[in-house]
Structure formats: structure tokens, C-alpha cells
């Protein structure tokens, strides 16, 4: 029986198979969704990375700002209420102390408050705030100075006390509060030390000390790892402690705790803030120094440490910290730096974010006050005094790693080996304080290095020398040297200029950009980087045909760093803050 095939059946079967195949493919690529739903889903998936990016860069910061402002406003209100009693007590105590002081002054028939020869500073910058009333001379608010180590007796403390004195004289009715952690020092003892150490007279009735109990949170020993971040977080704890004691009308940080200024703006957005920056907590130079292939990869205490896994972690940690640091700096109303070098680095780190936030105040350079007049009175510069100068090269610096005493010793040894006439009988004098056991160990290692370099008989160590002895060395020495890379300012170098020493300083930082500069087109010293360059600088300095002319130029240059000049610049900036409160 012949076999037959039903074409209709075959066709139907084929069509059914094809339809099934197409349907299965459509199901595969449509995921069981309608075309319109599928299109919307595809667009949503494609936009998700962009949405996440927008959320991360814009939405989250806005939400965080709203959250922080809400919490900050509530916390700030709580702190204001908590400290109202102490505020009233400080105002009353100031009035009573002032009345008693004036009575005693009248009875003793003392002269007016300008008896030490200071000119009428308030008249010099009067009215620059735009209020037409000498910058609010009668303003009687409370200015809080945040300086937890105000009894340390260093250059930073000279800035603090010169700032306090200038502020008191400009706004005699204002109350000054200093937040400090020096519990063991009373007000009378503190002001006595200021007088003896810096020759600065503080008006007692209007100054008050509030003692912090959390200063240990900013000690490096508290944070053996991630020290930068740890100390900054510790400063937040200390800042809260300060505001728990008193909420001021103006808040000024003179030690470099930028995080406390950021905290102030979160808690009290309407309180004007100012920062006097001695050196940036972190800088681009610090970041670049981690890379040994960069121009500064061999400089600083962290030179070349950015390699390997540990170095990569350190570099990224520093970059993250720099971002947070810039955010804090952007919140400050008025920013002052102690040098052109510090100003450039603060502009680099804080500038972009400050611009975003509309901070219109320029970052100003306010040189720290130096004992220029005192040195001028103690050290003579004349043809007669030139005969008493000896071939001493002095280095005034604490025995800290960054001061790079090794570089100076090696340079001096190389200089001595030349055997030139200038090198004969030349001696290096190291003047510096020893703060703790770590410094003592460094001095011991330096003594060993001196023996290894065979210059033992030509190097003098003068440890913890009093100011009177330092003045004696400045009066008989020939050359002053500074070996620190990127010294943020260099008060010791200013003292060299005031004493008429020929300076040989590191070719970086404040000594290069601000201090050892030309006067009337003529040099006041020399710049160096390597041991060979320093040795050459010693040779040139000790071989000058007319050293007296250079000394006179150096002293003339030092006039830029007097206490009077500091006061003028300082008051110009603080006046802006007072204007915000008028």
C-alpha cells in the first residue's frame, strides 16, 4: 500500500514549529514584559549609574547638610543655654576687675595705657570695616581665642599674646577668653610668664581663661597610628569642650585646629570665625614627597614613603584627609597665614571650596611678631661692633627631625675640609631647646655624627640656652643658618636679620620667599639646598668684602616683622569679624 503525505498537515506542523520558535525567542529577549515596559526598564537600568553619581555628588551632600544643620542648630541652642550663666559671670567679673584696676591706677597716678611707647593703633585702621565708627571701637562682645597650649612659650604663643594685646587696645570694652588646657597655671602666673618671656603686657581685667579637660585627645601619643586624622577628630572633642564652657561672639583659632572652626559653623552659623594658620596640617608638597620620583621626593620626614602597599594606603589616606581638611577650611570667614608659602598652600587646598561657598575674603599674609626691637637694642651693628664679630655660624632651632641638623653638620664638615681662609677657625654653634627624651636621643646621635665627621672641636652644643645667652651669641656670631625644608616661616631667621647676621638658609618656604630677600636690589644672605651648596654659602658669607653693608640691609629688612606691623595687619582682619556683629 503506497504511503501518502498530507501536505496540509505538514505545512501546519511547520508553521506551528516556526511560530513556537519565534515566540520562544521573543520570550527570551522580552523577559516576559510588554515592549513598552521593557523599554522603560532598559532606560532605567541604563540611567542607574548616572543616577547614583548624581545622588552621590549632589543629593547626599544636600541631605547631609540638612541633617547636620538641624542637629547643629539644636546642639548650638543647647550650648548657648548651658553657658548663659558663665557668660553673665564673665561680664560681671570684667566690670568689677576693671573698676578695681582703674582705682588702683588712679591712686598710683600711673600714666595712660600707652606708656610702653605703642602708638594709637585703633586710629591706624579706623573705619576700614565700612561702618564709619572706627571699626566699632565701643564693641563690647566676647572674643574666644582657641589656643590649648597657650603656656608653651614658643613662636605660636607670641602670636597669640601679641594678638590679644592688639585686640584689647583696639576694642577696650571687649572681653577676651582664652581656651587652654594648662590647668596647672593660674591667670596671674600666665600673664607674668607672658611678660617675662615676650615682654608683652596684657590688660588683666578683660582677659579670662577657660580650662579644657580634653586636651589629651590632640596629643600625638594618643594617636600612634593615623595621627593626622586622630588629632583632628580629637580637636572636635576639644572644640565641644570649649563651647560647653562658653559660646563666644567671635571665635578665633590661633593654633591650627581647623576642625574646631568647622564645628563652630555647624553649631553656630552666625558666629564669625577666623583662623591664623602657622602651617597647613597637610599640603600638596607633603603628598608629593611620598613619591620618590617627584622633585620633592627626597625632602621631609616622609620622603619616598608612598611606595608599596603600605605606601599606597598612606597616600590615599592623606588624599582623603586633605579633602576633609579643605571642607573644614572652606567654612572659615577670615583666614590669615604667617607667610607667603603657607598662603600659597592654604589657597591650593582651601581655595576651591571657599570659592564654591562664596567666601569672598582673601587669604591674607600676617607675618608673626618677632623681637626685632629688642634685638636692635641688644645687638649693635657698627664698624666698632664688626671688630668683635667672630667666625661663629649659629643655628637656632629645636632639636626636632624636620630641622635637619644632620644636613648642617655634614655641610659644615665639607666646608671645613676645604681648608680655605674662611674655614679656618670657623665654628658651628647649635642653639636649641630639649623638650623630652626623644630630643635628648637626637642630640646624642648628633654628637656621634660630629665625632664621625671629625669636627668635634669646631661644633658647640648650647642646650636650653636662655634668651639673654642667645642675644650674646647673636651679637658675636658672623653667620646664621637654617636647614629645614619648607620652613613655614622662620622666626629664628628673622632674628638673624635683626642681629645683622649673614643668613645661609634653605632654598624653600618662608626663609626663601619672605625673609632672606633682596633690599634695594642687594642680597641679605644666601640660599642653599644640598650639602655642597650650604658649604659654598658658608664660604661666601665668611668671605664678604663688606659684611657691614649686608648686615645693615638685613636689619632694615627685619623691620617688616615687628610687633607694630603685626598689630596693624591683625586688626585689619579682625575688624571684618567685628563688622559682622555690628
PDB file of C-alpha atoms in Angstrom, residues 178-453:
ATOM      1  CA  UNK A 178      41.414  82.003  76.029  1.00  0.00           C
ATOM      2  CA  UNK A 179      40.547  78.299  75.876  1.00  0.00           C
ATOM      3  CA  UNK A 180      43.545  76.449  77.310  1.00  0.00           C
ATOM      4  CA  UNK A 181      44.482  73.075  78.723  1.00  0.00           C
ATOM      5  CA  UNK A 182      47.152  74.430  81.086  1.00  0.00           C
ATOM      6  CA  UNK A 183      45.282  73.662  84.313  1.00  0.00           C
ATOM      7  CA  UNK A 184      48.360  73.993  86.479  1.00  0.00           C
ATOM      8  CA  UNK A 185      48.888  77.662  85.595  1.00  0.00           C
ATOM      9  CA  UNK A 186      46.817  80.415  87.201  1.00  0.00           C
ATOM     10  CA  UNK A 187      45.853  83.623  85.425  1.00  0.00           C
ATOM     11  CA  UNK A 188      48.408  85.718  87.330  1.00  0.00           C
ATOM     12  CA  UNK A 189      51.204  83.245  86.649  1.00  0.00           C
ATOM     13  CA  UNK A 190      50.229  83.004  82.980  1.00  0.00           C
ATOM     14  CA  UNK A 191      50.326  86.763  82.445  1.00  0.00           C
ATOM     15  CA  UNK A 192      53.578  87.022  84.392  1.00  0.00           C
ATOM     16  CA  UNK A 193      55.165  84.421  82.114  1.00  0.00           C
ATOM     17  CA  UNK A 194      53.925  86.302  79.065  1.00  0.00           C
ATOM     18  CA  UNK A 195      55.530  89.479  80.387  1.00  0.00           C
ATOM     19  CA  UNK A 196      58.841  87.780  81.195  1.00  0.00           C
ATOM     20  CA  UNK A 197      59.029  85.674  78.036  1.00  0.00           C
ATOM     21  CA  UNK A 198      57.715  88.050  75.380  1.00  0.00           C
ATOM     22  CA  UNK A 199      57.779  91.470  77.071  1.00  0.00           C
ATOM     23  CA  UNK A 200      54.052  91.750  76.330  1.00  0.00           C
ATOM     24  CA  UNK A 201      51.742  93.431  78.842  1.00  0.00           C
ATOM     25  CA  UNK A 202      48.211  92.025  78.862  1.00  0.00           C
ATOM     26  CA  UNK A 203      45.416  94.073  80.456  1.00  0.00           C
ATOM     27  CA  UNK A 204      44.290  91.720  83.299  1.00  0.00           C
ATOM     28  CA  UNK A 205      40.636  92.745  83.876  1.00  0.00           C
ATOM     29  CA  UNK A 206      39.352  91.904  80.393  1.00  0.00           C
ATOM     30  CA  UNK A 207      41.070  88.546  79.881  1.00  0.00           C
ATOM     31  CA  UNK A 208      39.767  85.233  81.208  1.00  0.00           C
ATOM     32  CA  UNK A 209      40.981  81.641  80.949  1.00  0.00           C
ATOM     33  CA  UNK A 210      38.661  78.692  80.470  1.00  0.00           C
ATOM     34  CA  UNK A 211      40.325  75.356  81.146  1.00  0.00           C
ATOM     35  CA  UNK A 212      39.752  72.413  78.817  1.00  0.00           C
ATOM     36  CA  UNK A 213      39.679  68.875  80.202  1.00  0.00           C
ATOM     37  CA  UNK A 214      40.079  67.093  76.849  1.00  0.00           C
ATOM     38  CA  UNK A 215      43.479  68.310  75.602  1.00  0.00           C
ATOM     39  CA  UNK A 216      44.935  64.810  75.698  1.00  0.00           C
ATOM     40  CA  UNK A 217      42.789  63.966  72.659  1.00  0.00           C
ATOM     41  CA  UNK A 218      45.063  66.062  70.418  1.00  0.00           C
ATOM     42  CA  UNK A 219      48.381  64.672  71.660  1.00  0.00           C
ATOM     43  CA  UNK A 220      50.308  62.594  69.132  1.00  0.00           C
ATOM     44  CA  UNK A 221      50.871  59.962  71.821  1.00  0.00           C
ATOM     45  CA  UNK A 222      47.105  59.387  71.909  1.00  0.00           C
ATOM     46  CA  UNK A 223      47.120  58.523  68.205  1.00  0.00           C
ATOM     47  CA  UNK A 224      50.201  56.392  67.378  1.00  0.00           C
ATOM     48  CA  UNK A 225      48.567  55.485  64.053  1.00  0.00           C
ATOM     49  CA  UNK A 226      46.649  57.729  61.623  1.00  0.00           C
ATOM     50  CA  UNK A 227      47.887  60.648  63.687  1.00  0.00           C
ATOM     51  CA  UNK A 228      46.678  63.437  61.387  1.00  0.00           C
ATOM     52  CA  UNK A 229      43.094  62.212  61.357  1.00  0.00           C
ATOM     53  CA  UNK A 230      43.163  61.203  65.016  1.00  0.00           C
ATOM     54  CA  UNK A 231      44.355  64.584  66.246  1.00  0.00           C
ATOM     55  CA  UNK A 232      41.817  66.351  64.042  1.00  0.00           C
ATOM     56  CA  UNK A 233      38.987  64.229  65.410  1.00  0.00           C
ATOM     57  CA  UNK A 234      40.381  64.872  68.879  1.00  0.00           C
ATOM     58  CA  UNK A 235      40.176  68.606  68.204  1.00  0.00           C
ATOM     59  CA  UNK A 236      36.430  68.179  67.596  1.00  0.00           C
ATOM     60  CA  UNK A 237      36.093  66.702  71.077  1.00  0.00           C
ATOM     61  CA  UNK A 238      38.149  69.572  72.459  1.00  0.00           C
ATOM     62  CA  UNK A 239      36.065  72.089  70.492  1.00  0.00           C
ATOM     63  CA  UNK A 240      32.854  70.728  72.003  1.00  0.00           C
ATOM     64  CA  UNK A 241      34.517  71.003  75.400  1.00  0.00           C
ATOM     65  CA  UNK A 242      35.312  74.665  74.689  1.00  0.00           C
ATOM     66  CA  UNK A 243      31.783  75.561  73.598  1.00  0.00           C
ATOM     67  CA  UNK A 244      30.415  73.694  76.620  1.00  0.00           C
ATOM     68  CA  UNK A 245      32.316  76.216  78.744  1.00  0.00           C
ATOM     69  CA  UNK A 246      31.296  79.342  76.822  1.00  0.00           C
ATOM     70  CA  UNK A 247      29.869  80.271  73.434  1.00  0.00           C
ATOM     71  CA  UNK A 248      31.733  83.444  72.327  1.00  0.00           C
ATOM     72  CA  UNK A 249      30.574  86.163  69.952  1.00  0.00           C
ATOM     73  CA  UNK A 250      33.655  85.710  67.747  1.00  0.00           C
ATOM     74  CA  UNK A 251      35.742  82.533  67.598  1.00  0.00           C
ATOM     75  CA  UNK A 252      39.426  82.633  66.604  1.00  0.00           C
ATOM     76  CA  UNK A 253      41.771  79.656  66.267  1.00  0.00           C
ATOM     77  CA  UNK A 254      45.446  80.564  66.603  1.00  0.00           C
ATOM     78  CA  UNK A 255      46.930  77.053  66.733  1.00  0.00           C
ATOM     79  CA  UNK A 256      45.791  75.415  63.512  1.00  0.00           C
ATOM     80  CA  UNK A 257      42.809  73.318  64.607  1.00  0.00           C
ATOM     81  CA  UNK A 258      40.678  73.848  61.504  1.00  0.00           C
ATOM     82  CA  UNK A 259      38.212  71.145  62.529  1.00  0.00           C
ATOM     83  CA  UNK A 260      37.105  73.209  65.535  1.00  0.00           C
ATOM     84  CA  UNK A 261      36.243  76.071  63.180  1.00  0.00           C
ATOM     85  CA  UNK A 262      34.152  73.712  61.077  1.00  0.00           C
ATOM     86  CA  UNK A 263      32.396  72.537  64.235  1.00  0.00           C
ATOM     87  CA  UNK A 264      31.724  76.149  65.194  1.00  0.00           C
ATOM     88  CA  UNK A 265      29.971  76.804  61.882  1.00  0.00           C
ATOM     89  CA  UNK A 266      27.827  73.681  62.255  1.00  0.00           C
ATOM     90  CA  UNK A 267      26.757  74.658  65.771  1.00  0.00           C
ATOM     91  CA  UNK A 268      26.661  78.441  65.378  1.00  0.00           C
ATOM     92  CA  UNK A 269      26.397  79.520  61.723  1.00  0.00           C
ATOM     93  CA  UNK A 270      26.141  83.208  62.673  1.00  0.00           C
ATOM     94  CA  UNK A 271      29.299  83.358  64.810  1.00  0.00           C
ATOM     95  CA  UNK A 272      32.168  84.900  62.779  1.00  0.00           C
ATOM     96  CA  UNK A 273      35.302  82.739  62.739  1.00  0.00           C
ATOM     97  CA  UNK A 274      38.957  83.355  61.960  1.00  0.00           C
ATOM     98  CA  UNK A 275      41.985  81.129  61.533  1.00  0.00           C
ATOM     99  CA  UNK A 276      45.629  82.096  61.944  1.00  0.00           C
ATOM    100  CA  UNK A 277      47.447  79.308  60.126  1.00  0.00           C
ATOM    101  CA  UNK A 278      51.082  78.732  61.078  1.00  0.00           C
ATOM    102  CA  UNK A 279      51.361  75.809  58.658  1.00  0.00           C
ATOM    103  CA  UNK A 280      48.860  73.632  56.780  1.00  0.00           C
ATOM    104  CA  UNK A 281      48.069  70.359  58.508  1.00  0.00           C
ATOM    105  CA  UNK A 282      48.575  68.749  55.118  1.00  0.00           C
ATOM    106  CA  UNK A 283      49.912  70.258  51.897  1.00  0.00           C
ATOM    107  CA  UNK A 284      50.498  69.331  48.282  1.00  0.00           C
ATOM    108  CA  UNK A 285      54.224  69.195  48.996  1.00  0.00           C
ATOM    109  CA  UNK A 286      53.575  66.572  51.670  1.00  0.00           C
ATOM    110  CA  UNK A 287      51.558  64.492  49.216  1.00  0.00           C
ATOM    111  CA  UNK A 288      54.211  64.817  46.517  1.00  0.00           C
ATOM    112  CA  UNK A 289      57.035  63.966  48.926  1.00  0.00           C
ATOM    113  CA  UNK A 290      55.613  60.431  49.261  1.00  0.00           C
ATOM    114  CA  UNK A 291      56.524  59.764  45.626  1.00  0.00           C
ATOM    115  CA  UNK A 292      60.311  59.295  45.299  1.00  0.00           C
ATOM    116  CA  UNK A 293      60.154  60.180  41.594  1.00  0.00           C
ATOM    117  CA  UNK A 294      58.914  63.742  42.170  1.00  0.00           C
ATOM    118  CA  UNK A 295      61.074  66.820  42.622  1.00  0.00           C
ATOM    119  CA  UNK A 296      60.407  66.814  46.380  1.00  0.00           C
ATOM    120  CA  UNK A 297      60.515  63.041  46.790  1.00  0.00           C
ATOM    121  CA  UNK A 298      63.718  63.244  48.830  1.00  0.00           C
ATOM    122  CA  UNK A 299      62.583  66.026  51.172  1.00  0.00           C
ATOM    123  CA  UNK A 300      60.822  65.919  54.540  1.00  0.00           C
ATOM    124  CA  UNK A 301      60.389  63.264  57.212  1.00  0.00           C
ATOM    125  CA  UNK A 302      58.045  61.203  54.968  1.00  0.00           C
ATOM    126  CA  UNK A 303      60.205  61.365  51.851  1.00  0.00           C
ATOM    127  CA  UNK A 304      59.623  58.463  49.448  1.00  0.00           C
ATOM    128  CA  UNK A 305      57.249  56.573  51.763  1.00  0.00           C
ATOM    129  CA  UNK A 306      54.439  56.311  49.228  1.00  0.00           C
ATOM    130  CA  UNK A 307      55.648  53.112  47.534  1.00  0.00           C
ATOM    131  CA  UNK A 308      54.387  49.557  48.014  1.00  0.00           C
ATOM    132  CA  UNK A 309      51.091  48.503  49.537  1.00  0.00           C
ATOM    133  CA  UNK A 310      51.631  50.398  52.761  1.00  0.00           C
ATOM    134  CA  UNK A 311      52.701  53.488  50.857  1.00  0.00           C
ATOM    135  CA  UNK A 312      49.636  53.325  48.619  1.00  0.00           C
ATOM    136  CA  UNK A 313      47.367  53.118  51.660  1.00  0.00           C
ATOM    137  CA  UNK A 314      49.193  56.090  53.233  1.00  0.00           C
ATOM    138  CA  UNK A 315      48.913  58.157  50.066  1.00  0.00           C
ATOM    139  CA  UNK A 316      45.178  57.510  49.682  1.00  0.00           C
ATOM    140  CA  UNK A 317      44.639  58.193  53.392  1.00  0.00           C
ATOM    141  CA  UNK A 318      46.406  61.543  53.050  1.00  0.00           C
ATOM    142  CA  UNK A 319      44.338  62.437  49.977  1.00  0.00           C
ATOM    143  CA  UNK A 320      41.115  61.647  51.841  1.00  0.00           C
ATOM    144  CA  UNK A 321      42.259  63.702  54.806  1.00  0.00           C
ATOM    145  CA  UNK A 322      43.185  66.604  52.509  1.00  0.00           C
ATOM    146  CA  UNK A 323      39.634  66.562  51.102  1.00  0.00           C
ATOM    147  CA  UNK A 324      38.121  66.713  54.610  1.00  0.00           C
ATOM    148  CA  UNK A 325      40.625  69.404  55.639  1.00  0.00           C
ATOM    149  CA  UNK A 326      39.625  71.559  52.655  1.00  0.00           C
ATOM    150  CA  UNK A 327      35.962  71.213  53.602  1.00  0.00           C
ATOM    151  CA  UNK A 328      36.715  72.455  57.109  1.00  0.00           C
ATOM    152  CA  UNK A 329      38.817  75.350  55.839  1.00  0.00           C
ATOM    153  CA  UNK A 330      36.072  76.444  53.463  1.00  0.00           C
ATOM    154  CA  UNK A 331      33.831  77.276  56.426  1.00  0.00           C
ATOM    155  CA  UNK A 332      36.133  79.933  57.933  1.00  0.00           C
ATOM    156  CA  UNK A 333      35.165  83.580  57.471  1.00  0.00           C
ATOM    157  CA  UNK A 334      38.628  85.160  57.738  1.00  0.00           C
ATOM    158  CA  UNK A 335      41.884  83.295  57.100  1.00  0.00           C
ATOM    159  CA  UNK A 336      45.353  84.601  57.931  1.00  0.00           C
ATOM    160  CA  UNK A 337      48.651  82.857  57.225  1.00  0.00           C
ATOM    161  CA  UNK A 338      52.086  83.547  58.613  1.00  0.00           C
ATOM    162  CA  UNK A 339      53.923  83.566  55.278  1.00  0.00           C
ATOM    163  CA  UNK A 340      53.612  83.614  51.514  1.00  0.00           C
ATOM    164  CA  UNK A 341      54.488  79.901  51.409  1.00  0.00           C
ATOM    165  CA  UNK A 342      51.705  78.998  53.851  1.00  0.00           C
ATOM    166  CA  UNK A 343      49.297  81.276  51.993  1.00  0.00           C
ATOM    167  CA  UNK A 344      50.001  79.529  48.665  1.00  0.00           C
ATOM    168  CA  UNK A 345      49.385  76.077  50.143  1.00  0.00           C
ATOM    169  CA  UNK A 346      46.239  77.112  52.006  1.00  0.00           C
ATOM    170  CA  UNK A 347      44.923  78.701  48.805  1.00  0.00           C
ATOM    171  CA  UNK A 348      45.647  75.470  46.948  1.00  0.00           C
ATOM    172  CA  UNK A 349      43.840  73.278  49.493  1.00  0.00           C
ATOM    173  CA  UNK A 350      41.084  75.557  50.810  1.00  0.00           C
ATOM    174  CA  UNK A 351      40.693  77.960  47.909  1.00  0.00           C
ATOM    175  CA  UNK A 352      38.473  75.934  45.508  1.00  0.00           C
ATOM    176  CA  UNK A 353      35.922  75.012  48.179  1.00  0.00           C
ATOM    177  CA  UNK A 354      35.967  78.517  49.648  1.00  0.00           C
ATOM    178  CA  UNK A 355      35.125  79.855  46.200  1.00  0.00           C
ATOM    179  CA  UNK A 356      32.256  77.368  45.888  1.00  0.00           C
ATOM    180  CA  UNK A 357      30.853  78.568  49.217  1.00  0.00           C
ATOM    181  CA  UNK A 358      31.164  82.213  48.245  1.00  0.00           C
ATOM    182  CA  UNK A 359      33.852  83.121  50.771  1.00  0.00           C
ATOM    183  CA  UNK A 360      34.914  86.480  49.379  1.00  0.00           C
ATOM    184  CA  UNK A 361      37.530  87.386  51.983  1.00  0.00           C
ATOM    185  CA  UNK A 362      41.038  86.964  50.574  1.00  0.00           C
ATOM    186  CA  UNK A 363      43.503  84.773  52.444  1.00  0.00           C
ATOM    187  CA  UNK A 364      45.854  87.355  53.975  1.00  0.00           C
ATOM    188  CA  UNK A 365      49.505  87.151  54.985  1.00  0.00           C
ATOM    189  CA  UNK A 366      50.042  88.441  58.532  1.00  0.00           C
ATOM    190  CA  UNK A 367      53.679  87.995  59.479  1.00  0.00           C
ATOM    191  CA  UNK A 368      54.144  86.819  63.081  1.00  0.00           C
ATOM    192  CA  UNK A 369      55.555  89.356  65.540  1.00  0.00           C
ATOM    193  CA  UNK A 370      59.253  88.995  66.227  1.00  0.00           C
ATOM    194  CA  UNK A 371      61.522  90.525  68.865  1.00  0.00           C
ATOM    195  CA  UNK A 372      63.074  92.889  66.328  1.00  0.00           C
ATOM    196  CA  UNK A 373      63.243  95.995  68.545  1.00  0.00           C
ATOM    197  CA  UNK A 374      64.617  94.035  71.486  1.00  0.00           C
ATOM    198  CA  UNK A 375      67.401  92.604  69.336  1.00  0.00           C
ATOM    199  CA  UNK A 376      68.134  96.027  67.837  1.00  0.00           C
ATOM    200  CA  UNK A 377      68.638  97.412  71.331  1.00  0.00           C
ATOM    201  CA  UNK A 378      70.794  94.482  72.457  1.00  0.00           C
ATOM    202  CA  UNK A 379      72.935  93.958  69.339  1.00  0.00           C
ATOM    203  CA  UNK A 380      74.970  96.781  67.876  1.00  0.00           C
ATOM    204  CA  UNK A 381      75.717  96.988  64.161  1.00  0.00           C
ATOM    205  CA  UNK A 382      78.601  99.355  63.501  1.00  0.00           C
ATOM    206  CA  UNK A 383      82.201  99.449  62.407  1.00  0.00           C
ATOM    207  CA  UNK A 384      83.208  99.081  66.025  1.00  0.00           C
ATOM    208  CA  UNK A 385      80.983  96.050  66.655  1.00  0.00           C
ATOM    209  CA  UNK A 386      82.245  94.470  63.429  1.00  0.00           C
ATOM    210  CA  UNK A 387      85.631  94.121  65.048  1.00  0.00           C
ATOM    211  CA  UNK A 388      84.090  91.973  67.786  1.00  0.00           C
ATOM    212  CA  UNK A 389      82.413  89.520  65.406  1.00  0.00           C
ATOM    213  CA  UNK A 390      83.948  86.048  65.286  1.00  0.00           C
ATOM    214  CA  UNK A 391      83.646  83.173  62.813  1.00  0.00           C
ATOM    215  CA  UNK A 392      80.672  81.616  64.529  1.00  0.00           C
ATOM    216  CA  UNK A 393      77.900  80.058  62.447  1.00  0.00           C
ATOM    217  CA  UNK A 394      74.813  79.771  64.652  1.00  0.00           C
ATOM    218  CA  UNK A 395      71.778  77.576  64.112  1.00  0.00           C
ATOM    219  CA  UNK A 396      68.831  78.449  66.391  1.00  0.00           C
ATOM    220  CA  UNK A 397      66.309  75.593  66.226  1.00  0.00           C
ATOM    221  CA  UNK A 398      64.660  72.982  68.417  1.00  0.00           C
ATOM    222  CA  UNK A 399      66.165  69.530  68.094  1.00  0.00           C
ATOM    223  CA  UNK A 400      63.307  68.127  66.021  1.00  0.00           C
ATOM    224  CA  UNK A 401      63.720  65.808  62.991  1.00  0.00           C
ATOM    225  CA  UNK A 402      62.425  68.322  60.460  1.00  0.00           C
ATOM    226  CA  UNK A 403      65.049  70.913  61.485  1.00  0.00           C
ATOM    227  CA  UNK A 404      67.605  68.728  59.683  1.00  0.00           C
ATOM    228  CA  UNK A 405      70.636  69.314  61.883  1.00  0.00           C
ATOM    229  CA  UNK A 406      72.372  66.439  60.083  1.00  0.00           C
ATOM    230  CA  UNK A 407      72.396  68.421  56.830  1.00  0.00           C
ATOM    231  CA  UNK A 408      74.021  71.403  58.519  1.00  0.00           C
ATOM    232  CA  UNK A 409      76.640  69.266  60.262  1.00  0.00           C
ATOM    233  CA  UNK A 410      77.539  67.493  57.030  1.00  0.00           C
ATOM    234  CA  UNK A 411      77.674  70.799  55.171  1.00  0.00           C
ATOM    235  CA  UNK A 412      79.892  72.344  57.829  1.00  0.00           C
ATOM    236  CA  UNK A 413      82.223  69.330  57.722  1.00  0.00           C
ATOM    237  CA  UNK A 414      82.512  69.690  53.944  1.00  0.00           C
ATOM    238  CA  UNK A 415      83.205  73.397  54.372  1.00  0.00           C
ATOM    239  CA  UNK A 416      85.927  72.731  56.953  1.00  0.00           C
ATOM    240  CA  UNK A 417      87.624  70.209  54.637  1.00  0.00           C
ATOM    241  CA  UNK A 418      88.183  72.908  52.009  1.00  0.00           C
ATOM    242  CA  UNK A 419      90.846  74.430  54.251  1.00  0.00           C
ATOM    243  CA  UNK A 420      90.232  77.916  52.923  1.00  0.00           C
ATOM    244  CA  UNK A 421      90.988  81.052  54.885  1.00  0.00           C
ATOM    245  CA  UNK A 422      87.280  81.431  55.656  1.00  0.00           C
ATOM    246  CA  UNK A 423      87.080  77.875  57.012  1.00  0.00           C
ATOM    247  CA  UNK A 424      89.984  78.288  59.414  1.00  0.00           C
ATOM    248  CA  UNK A 425      88.855  78.843  62.998  1.00  0.00           C
ATOM    249  CA  UNK A 426      85.187  78.712  61.932  1.00  0.00           C
ATOM    250  CA  UNK A 427      82.855  77.113  64.471  1.00  0.00           C
ATOM    251  CA  UNK A 428      79.261  75.889  64.308  1.00  0.00           C
ATOM    252  CA  UNK A 429      77.012  76.654  67.293  1.00  0.00           C
ATOM    253  CA  UNK A 430      73.764  74.688  67.724  1.00  0.00           C
ATOM    254  CA  UNK A 431      71.317  76.569  69.961  1.00  0.00           C
ATOM    255  CA  UNK A 432      68.080  74.791  70.818  1.00  0.00           C
ATOM    256  CA  UNK A 433      65.752  73.514  73.495  1.00  0.00           C
ATOM    257  CA  UNK A 434      65.438  69.871  74.543  1.00  0.00           C
ATOM    258  CA  UNK A 435      61.750  69.134  75.171  1.00  0.00           C
ATOM    259  CA  UNK A 436      61.788  65.445  76.101  1.00  0.00           C
ATOM    260  CA  UNK A 437      63.680  62.150  75.938  1.00  0.00           C
ATOM    261  CA  UNK A 438      63.224  61.954  72.178  1.00  0.00           C
ATOM    262  CA  UNK A 439      65.040  65.256  71.755  1.00  0.00           C
ATOM    263  CA  UNK A 440      67.780  64.064  74.115  1.00  0.00           C
ATOM    264  CA  UNK A 441      68.313  60.980  71.968  1.00  0.00           C
ATOM    265  CA  UNK A 442      68.518  63.130  68.854  1.00  0.00           C
ATOM    266  CA  UNK A 443      71.181  65.322  70.461  1.00  0.00           C
ATOM    267  CA  UNK A 444      73.135  62.202  71.407  1.00  0.00           C
ATOM    268  CA  UNK A 445      73.019  60.956  67.806  1.00  0.00           C
ATOM    269  CA  UNK A 446      74.130  64.368  66.563  1.00  0.00           C
ATOM    270  CA  UNK A 447      77.119  64.250  68.909  1.00  0.00           C
ATOM    271  CA  UNK A 448      78.018  60.854  67.486  1.00  0.00           C
ATOM    272  CA  UNK A 449      77.768  62.270  63.970  1.00  0.00           C
ATOM    273  CA  UNK A 450      80.055  65.144  64.961  1.00  0.00           C
ATOM    274  CA  UNK A 451      82.681  62.621  66.071  1.00  0.00           C
ATOM    275  CA  UNK A 452      82.312  60.613  62.857  1.00  0.00           C
ATOM    276  CA  UNK A 453      82.794  63.767  60.775  1.00  0.00           C
TER     277      UNK A 453
END
